[in-house]
GROMACS .gro file of C-alpha atoms in nm:
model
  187
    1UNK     CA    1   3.154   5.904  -0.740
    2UNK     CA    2   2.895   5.650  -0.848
    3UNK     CA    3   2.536   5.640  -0.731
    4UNK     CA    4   2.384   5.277  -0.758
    5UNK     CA    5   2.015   5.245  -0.688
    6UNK     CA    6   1.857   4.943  -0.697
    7UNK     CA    7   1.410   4.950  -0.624
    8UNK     CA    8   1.208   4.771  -0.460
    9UNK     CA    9   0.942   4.762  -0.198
   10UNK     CA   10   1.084   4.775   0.155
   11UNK     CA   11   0.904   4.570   0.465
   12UNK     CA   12   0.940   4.143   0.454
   13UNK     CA   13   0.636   4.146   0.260
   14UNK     CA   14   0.765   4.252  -0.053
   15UNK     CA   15   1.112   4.102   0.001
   16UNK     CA   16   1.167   3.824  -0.269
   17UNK     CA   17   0.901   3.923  -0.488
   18UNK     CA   18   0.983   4.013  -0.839
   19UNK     CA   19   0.918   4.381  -0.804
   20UNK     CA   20   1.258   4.343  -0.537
   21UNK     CA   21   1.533   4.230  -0.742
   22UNK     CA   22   1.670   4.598  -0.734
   23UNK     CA   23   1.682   4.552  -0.383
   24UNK     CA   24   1.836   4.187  -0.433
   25UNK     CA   25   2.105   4.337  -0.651
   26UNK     CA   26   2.208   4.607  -0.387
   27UNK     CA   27   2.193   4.300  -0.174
   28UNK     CA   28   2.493   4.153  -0.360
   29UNK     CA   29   2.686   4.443  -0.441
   30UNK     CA   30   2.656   4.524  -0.081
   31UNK     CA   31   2.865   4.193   0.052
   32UNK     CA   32   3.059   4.208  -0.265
   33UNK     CA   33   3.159   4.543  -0.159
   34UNK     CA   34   3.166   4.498   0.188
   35UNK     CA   35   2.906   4.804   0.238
   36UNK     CA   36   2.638   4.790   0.491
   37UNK     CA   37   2.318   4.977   0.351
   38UNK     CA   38   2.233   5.060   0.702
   39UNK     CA   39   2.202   5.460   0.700
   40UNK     CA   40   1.878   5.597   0.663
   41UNK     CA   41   1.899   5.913   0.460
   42UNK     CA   42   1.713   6.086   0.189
   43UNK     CA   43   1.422   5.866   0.235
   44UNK     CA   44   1.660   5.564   0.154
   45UNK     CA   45   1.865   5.281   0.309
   46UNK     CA   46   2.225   5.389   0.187
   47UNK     CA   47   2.601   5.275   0.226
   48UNK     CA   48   2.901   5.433   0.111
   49UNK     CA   49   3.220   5.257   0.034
   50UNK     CA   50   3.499   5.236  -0.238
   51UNK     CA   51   3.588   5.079  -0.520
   52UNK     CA   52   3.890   5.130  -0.766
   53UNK     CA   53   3.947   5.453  -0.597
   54UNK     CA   54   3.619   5.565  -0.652
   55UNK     CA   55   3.311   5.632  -0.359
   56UNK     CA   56   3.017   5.422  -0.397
   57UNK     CA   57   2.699   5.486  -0.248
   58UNK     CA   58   2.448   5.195  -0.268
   59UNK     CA   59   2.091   5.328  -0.215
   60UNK     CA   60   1.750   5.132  -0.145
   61UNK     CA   61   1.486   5.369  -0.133
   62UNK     CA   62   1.201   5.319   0.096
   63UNK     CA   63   0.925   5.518  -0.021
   64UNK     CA   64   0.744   5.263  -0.232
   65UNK     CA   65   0.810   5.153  -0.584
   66UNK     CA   66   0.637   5.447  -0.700
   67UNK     CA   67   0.770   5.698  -0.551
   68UNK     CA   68   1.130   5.598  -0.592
   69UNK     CA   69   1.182   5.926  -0.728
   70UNK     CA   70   1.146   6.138  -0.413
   71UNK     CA   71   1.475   5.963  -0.314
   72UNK     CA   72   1.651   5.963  -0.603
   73UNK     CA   73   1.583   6.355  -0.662
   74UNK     CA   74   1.734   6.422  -0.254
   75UNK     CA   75   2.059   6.190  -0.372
   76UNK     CA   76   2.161   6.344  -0.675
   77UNK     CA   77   2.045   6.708  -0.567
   78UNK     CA   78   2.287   6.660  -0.253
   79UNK     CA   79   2.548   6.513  -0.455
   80UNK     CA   80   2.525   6.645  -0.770
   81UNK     CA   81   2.690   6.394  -0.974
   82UNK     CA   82   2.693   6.330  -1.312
   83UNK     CA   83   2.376   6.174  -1.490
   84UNK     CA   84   2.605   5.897  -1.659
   85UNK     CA   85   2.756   5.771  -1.275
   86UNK     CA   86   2.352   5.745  -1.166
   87UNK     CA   87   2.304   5.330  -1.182
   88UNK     CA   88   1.953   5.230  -1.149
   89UNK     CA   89   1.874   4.848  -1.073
   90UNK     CA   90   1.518   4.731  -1.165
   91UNK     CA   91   1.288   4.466  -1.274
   92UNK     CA   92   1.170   4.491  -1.658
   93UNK     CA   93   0.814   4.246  -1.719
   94UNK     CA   94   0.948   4.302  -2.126
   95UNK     CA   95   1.261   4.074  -2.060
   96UNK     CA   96   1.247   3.693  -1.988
   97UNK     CA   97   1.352   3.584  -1.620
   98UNK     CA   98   1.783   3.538  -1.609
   99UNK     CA   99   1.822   3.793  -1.862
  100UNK     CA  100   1.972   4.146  -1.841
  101UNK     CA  101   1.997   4.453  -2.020
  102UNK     CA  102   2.176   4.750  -1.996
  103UNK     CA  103   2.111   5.088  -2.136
  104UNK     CA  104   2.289   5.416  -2.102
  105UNK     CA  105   1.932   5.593  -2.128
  106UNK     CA  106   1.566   5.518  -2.257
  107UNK     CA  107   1.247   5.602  -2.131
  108UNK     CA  108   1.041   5.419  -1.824
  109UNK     CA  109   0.840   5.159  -2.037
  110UNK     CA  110   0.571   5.046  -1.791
  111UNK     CA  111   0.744   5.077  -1.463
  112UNK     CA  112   0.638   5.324  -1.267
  113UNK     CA  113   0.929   5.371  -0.988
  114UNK     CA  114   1.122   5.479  -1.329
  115UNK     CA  115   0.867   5.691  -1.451
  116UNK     CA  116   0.854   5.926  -1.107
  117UNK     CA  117   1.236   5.880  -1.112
  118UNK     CA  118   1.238   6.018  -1.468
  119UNK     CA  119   0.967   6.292  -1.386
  120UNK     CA  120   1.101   6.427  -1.079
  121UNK     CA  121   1.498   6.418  -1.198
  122UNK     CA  122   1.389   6.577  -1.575
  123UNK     CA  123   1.619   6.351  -1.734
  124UNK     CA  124   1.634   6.025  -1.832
  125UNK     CA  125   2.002   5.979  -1.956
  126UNK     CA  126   2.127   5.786  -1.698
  127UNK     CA  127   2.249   5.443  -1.673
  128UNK     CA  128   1.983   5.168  -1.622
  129UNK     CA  129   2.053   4.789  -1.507
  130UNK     CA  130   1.692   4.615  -1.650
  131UNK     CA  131   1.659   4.257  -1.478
  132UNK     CA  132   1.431   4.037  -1.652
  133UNK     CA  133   1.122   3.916  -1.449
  134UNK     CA  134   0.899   3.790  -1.783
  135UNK     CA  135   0.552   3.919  -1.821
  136UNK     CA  136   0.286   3.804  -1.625
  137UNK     CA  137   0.049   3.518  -1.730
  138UNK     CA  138  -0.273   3.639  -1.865
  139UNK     CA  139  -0.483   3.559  -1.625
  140UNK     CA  140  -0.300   3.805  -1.335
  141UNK     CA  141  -0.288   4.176  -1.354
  142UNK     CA  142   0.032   4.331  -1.332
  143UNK     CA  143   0.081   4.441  -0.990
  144UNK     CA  144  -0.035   4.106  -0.854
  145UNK     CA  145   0.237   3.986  -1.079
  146UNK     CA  146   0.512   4.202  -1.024
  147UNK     CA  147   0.428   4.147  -0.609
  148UNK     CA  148   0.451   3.810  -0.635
  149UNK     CA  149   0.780   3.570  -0.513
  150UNK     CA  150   0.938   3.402  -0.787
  151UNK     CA  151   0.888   3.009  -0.834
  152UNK     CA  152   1.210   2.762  -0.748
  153UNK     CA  153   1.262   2.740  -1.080
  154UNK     CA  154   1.303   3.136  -1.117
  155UNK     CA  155   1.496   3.127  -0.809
  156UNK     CA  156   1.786   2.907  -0.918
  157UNK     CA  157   1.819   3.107  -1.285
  158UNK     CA  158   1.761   3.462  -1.069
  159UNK     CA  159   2.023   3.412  -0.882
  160UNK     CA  160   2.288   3.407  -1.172
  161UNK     CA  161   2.135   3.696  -1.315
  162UNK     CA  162   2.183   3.948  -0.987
  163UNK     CA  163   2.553   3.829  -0.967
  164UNK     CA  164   2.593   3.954  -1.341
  165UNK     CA  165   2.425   4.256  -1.286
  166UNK     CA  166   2.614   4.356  -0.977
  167UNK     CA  167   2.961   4.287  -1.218
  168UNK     CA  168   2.809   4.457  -1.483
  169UNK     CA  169   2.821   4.784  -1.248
  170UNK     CA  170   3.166   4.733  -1.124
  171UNK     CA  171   3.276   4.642  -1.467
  172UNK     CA  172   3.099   4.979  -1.569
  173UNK     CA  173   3.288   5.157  -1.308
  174UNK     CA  174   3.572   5.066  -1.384
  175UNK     CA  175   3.669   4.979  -1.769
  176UNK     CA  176   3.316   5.183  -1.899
  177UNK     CA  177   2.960   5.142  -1.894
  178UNK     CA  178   3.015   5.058  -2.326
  179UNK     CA  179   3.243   4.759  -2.223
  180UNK     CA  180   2.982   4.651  -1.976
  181UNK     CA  181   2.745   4.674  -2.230
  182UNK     CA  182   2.961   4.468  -2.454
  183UNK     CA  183   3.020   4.209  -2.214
  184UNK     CA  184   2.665   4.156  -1.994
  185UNK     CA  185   2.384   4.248  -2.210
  186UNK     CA  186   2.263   3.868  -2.231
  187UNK     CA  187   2.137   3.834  -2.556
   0.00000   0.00000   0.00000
């Protein structure tokens, strides 16, 4: 079984800003898939599906960016599955806009949705899916940054980005998060 959580802020308002594209990336997998993340459970829009044989459970928390970890603690507690099948989906302000980055573990950097994920699980040796967003310009704080839309420009090279990331985690699934590694981290 594989856990896939992308974050992101729920509500319209937040919807296609930067801080989202965890959301966006659920978004994909979910039609790639053909899972509706429709269920609300453990504080969290989920769907559960297959792939290769295995279950899939795509998961958008809703309790804020910051406290994605009050989700992500009820998931794995309930399901108890292994840290290395727990796939988070996130935006990283340290890597440029249409990049992406996978690690099998790390600490939170400056995102806080990862940092109450990390402090409430106790671990941090899971899986992570970082989608590049760019840092902010200096005249804007962060959080005015990270809760902003993206420009067209963004838009077009974002898109290409969420469609790697969501074969990145199937890819994972199914030959090896290494070989995913291997084949997506955009350099």
């Amino acid at each position: 079984m594989y856990i896939i959580v992308g974050l992101g802020n729920p509500g319209l308002k937040y919807q296609n800003t930067k801080h989202n594209v965890g959301f966006m990336a659920i978004d994909i997998l979910s039609k790639k898939l053909n899972i509706k993340v429709d269920k609300i459970k453990f504080k969290a829009l989920i769907g559960e599906g297959q792939y290769k044989g295995e279950k899939i459970i795509l998961v958008k928390p809703q309790t804020f960016m910051n406290l994605s970890g009050e989700s992500v603690q009820q998931i794995m507690s309930f399901y108890k599955v292994e840290h290395q099948n727990l796939f988070v989906l996130y935006d990283d302000i340290d890597i440029d806009v249409g990049k992406l980055r996978i690690r099998q573990k790390g600490s939170s950097g400056t995102h806080n949705g990862m940092k109450n994920i990390i402090y409430l699980l106790g671990y941090d040796d899971f899986p992570r899916f970082r989608i590049g967003v760019s840092k902010p310009p200096q005249y804007m704080d962060l959080a005015s940054y990270v809760l902003s839309n993206f420009t067209s420009e963004e838009t077009n090279i974002l898109s290409d980005v969420l469609d790697k990331c969501s074969e990145a985690c199937l890819y994972a699934i199914e030959k090896g998060l290494d070989k995913s590694m291997n084949k997506y981290n955009i350099k």
